[in-house]
Amino acid sequence: MRIACIGGGPAGLFFAMLMKKADPGHEITVYERNRLEDTFGFGVVFSDATEEALAHGDRAVGEAMAAACHRWDDIEIHYQGQVITSTGHGFSGLSRRTLLEILAARCRELNVRLCLEREITDPETLRDHDLVVASDGANSPVRERYRDRFQPTVDVRPNRFVWLGTTHPFPAFTFHFKHDRHGLWRVHAYQYAPERSTFIVEAPEATWRAAGLEHADEASTLAFCERLFEGELHGHRLLSNRSIWRSFPTIRNARWHHENVVLIGDAAHTAHFSVGSGTKLAMEDAIALGGALTRENTVAAALAAYEAQRRPPVESLQRAAQASLQWFEDTERYMDLDPIQFSFTLLTRSLRVTHENLRLRDPKFVAKVDRWFAGEAAKQVLEPGAHSAPARPHEAGIPSHPDAPPPPIFTPFRLRDLVLWNRVVVSPMCQYSAEGGFPNDWHMVHLGARAIGGAGLIFVEMTDVSEEARISPWCTGLYRPEHVPAWRRIVDFVHRESRAAIAIQLGHAGRKAATQRMWEGDNEPLESGGWPVVAASPIPYFPHSQVPREMTAADMEQVVRDYVRATRYAIEAGFDMLEIHAAHGYLLAGFMSPLTNQRRDEYGGSLENRMRFPLAVIDAVRAAWPSEKPMSVRISAVDWYPGGHGPAEAVEVARRLHAHGIDIVDVSAGQTVADQQPVYGRLFQTPFADRIRHEVGIATMAVGNISSYADVNTILAAGRADLCLLARAHLWDPYWTRHAAYELGFRLPWPGQYATLDRYRPRFI
Ligand SMILES: Cc1cc2nc3c(=O)[nH]c(=O)nc-3n(C[C@H](O)[C@H](O)[C@H](O)COP(=O)(O)OP(=O)(O)OC[C@H]3O[C@@H](n4cnc5c(N)ncnc54)[C@H](O)[C@@H]3O)c2cc1C
Ligand SMILES: Cc1cc2nc3c(=O)[nH]c(=O)nc-3n(C[C@H](O)[C@H](O)[C@H](O)COP(=O)(O)O)c2cc1C
């Protein structure tokens, strides 16, 4: 094969040498516009795992990299005058110039043609090759040349950063968070060679501008940073190398190949430097592309296979990088945290490193986190609140080791007079199994099993406040006095047989009423037996859905009355907590979102107006619900649709809920409009709960793709939420909490009937 690589960075050089090694018959040329020693930047970071994977690609490169690396295990966090150290991280730094030298030497050894100081201005001139590899970096001219084919998007982030070096040999991967009169500066520093460290300085745009760095050249940047970080540099100087202030661009492409042209490395995708993975991704691309070309019979098949193989891990890492870069954009939000929690949230910022990962790396650090968290939880439970003593103080479980603090998941949490015995919550889940609004044996078994399963709080499904408020004819309700004993039977069972508390979720389906069972046609209108539906505005959910009638003031008054009646019934039924469902595009959510509320009266327009009716419902319910019992509201933090609610609006919504006596916000997202564009992924809604919790100062519940106890412990210990809701995980496993306890070595007492299990060891294979 004749192959042209445009760009002699890590991606281009590594790919060229791997291909040539696989078949010396290939004719491979790397075109690089600079000399190799002209490279930008200082050191790059690799984890031990990445180094191993790269060595698997080529042993000689792996060995040379290992010999030139500076290794460290510790991460040091300098925060509010304290240094918090966490160990066991297994990383190393390597000079970028050394890396390129290693790769170039290996290319030369294998007879790859290196054309240095040769800029390719038009890739078309190389299209007669069998393959043109665009390894030309983040500003890829090749990608731009075929822009319409690759369809790149570039998300330019607001923070400013500069990549500097220093002669100070930082002993660990070091983070500094330093205030000056302009704002908060972040430093990411690590050693990559004797007497050499990378020193990246990052700040929000406003801080950077206030410091007058807008027009700073390299010399004035150095002077400013040396002054600011004099203490941190211990008398050492900073070094520059094309060190200009930049904004990080997250690059994505709809396609990575077009005919015989393929994107690899930064040309195809970037990942924020705070996850230290750009070079790793570039080199992994090189291995994958080389492998696909060796395996497949045609270039077309190989490029398709390469993209199919690489896209999922790259996109997953980009999601992690997005969470990480946002943490650094929002660091001001966390500056009041206790140093131990601040460190924990920093270390787990990508939402990929968990409490469990850290426990394996540094058990002492995690024990400290757990001890601190358990202490805070104990204080919170005993705190003198508005009401004297907890009405239902549940005893906690028993750690296997008397000295070990309980993991965060098994700490109690108090809401008004309700004390939950752990932080696991069964998320509300419609069962579409009721008749006439009555919960029946299905609901008893479904909810009862999950209560015995060990969760601290069980939500019953969205339960409707009137017959016409139901999503479907099979939804549960609380609109007839006869519904009360049916619910009371379940509530009593949960209270008698378990330590769980039980909450009702009250709802009105609005324009999503009169639809089919979820598994028969999610949100699809009933084919027969439907009823007229009402909403904020007459906008159907699907084009073929019923057009709702715009609610009048009289309709609103009636709905408020329905909510209050349901609240009184919920008290009679004995529920411990009450949640108003104001998410997922149902009636109240429909008022809140500008996408579904286009009213011109005092209930439409501004957020103030759009929340008027939902708040009227909330006020009326709060007044009817006993003051010692807590109330939550479920919201869709974002609509996942242009023009709809985003995270900033969610904060404003939560602020109002807090002011109206809501104790905790249940932070869900989406389902407002049928053509939403959600960004799913692990813990994808948790960042919204985190933001609300810190910016509003209200407790939050996180929900959405939380499935492991490691994730729950991480969310709680990092302070991203106070409770974690799991829905599908609880359908899969009603005993999820017990299984989590077992895995964590934390003993939850079984009910007497199952006491024999104390001596039983489960085995599945
Ligand atoms: C501040 C900062 C810190 C970083 N820290 C890390 C880290 O710790 N760990 C890590 O793994 N990654 C890190 N990265 C990312 C890393 O630098 C890149 O992801 C990596 O270099 C990508 O490799 P590449 O080969 O795709 O592109 P590049 O390394 O950018 O190489 C592209 C090459 O193409 C050449 N070129 C461009 N156009 C042409 C043309 N028309 N003709 C000829 N040649 C051309 C360029 O001169 C360049 O040499 C960091 C990046 C930044 C900005
Ligand atoms: C079968 C099913 C029924 C659901 N019904 C409700 C409901 O009644 N009320 C509600 O607020 N959310 C409902 N949801 C959403 C869940 O409570 C939860 O927010 C969502 O499934 C994401 O959590 P998970 O990733 O843990 O499943 C339902 C989800 C499922 C899977």
Short mmCIF file of C-alpha atoms in Angstrom, two decimals, residues 117 265 306 319 356 468 518 529 537 541 743 746-747:
data_model
loop_
_atom_site.label_atom_id
_atom_site.label_comp_id
_atom_site.label_asym_id
_atom_site.label_seq_id
_atom_site.Cartn_x
_atom_site.Cartn_y
_atom_site.Cartn_z
CA GLU A 117 9.35 20.90 7.23
CA GLY A 265 -6.01 11.66 16.74
CA TYR A 306 -11.71 1.39 12.46
CA ARG A 319 -18.13 12.43 27.91
CA GLU A 356 -14.52 1.96 44.75
CA GLU A 468 -58.75 12.46 33.81
CA MET A 518 -45.65 2.07 28.08
CA GLY A 529 -61.69 4.82 25.47
CA SER A 537 -51.21 25.31 25.64
CA TYR A 541 -47.29 15.69 22.05
CA GLU A 743 -20.49 -6.56 48.37
CA PHE A 746 -21.85 -4.12 55.49
CA ARG A 747 -24.41 -6.23 57.32
#
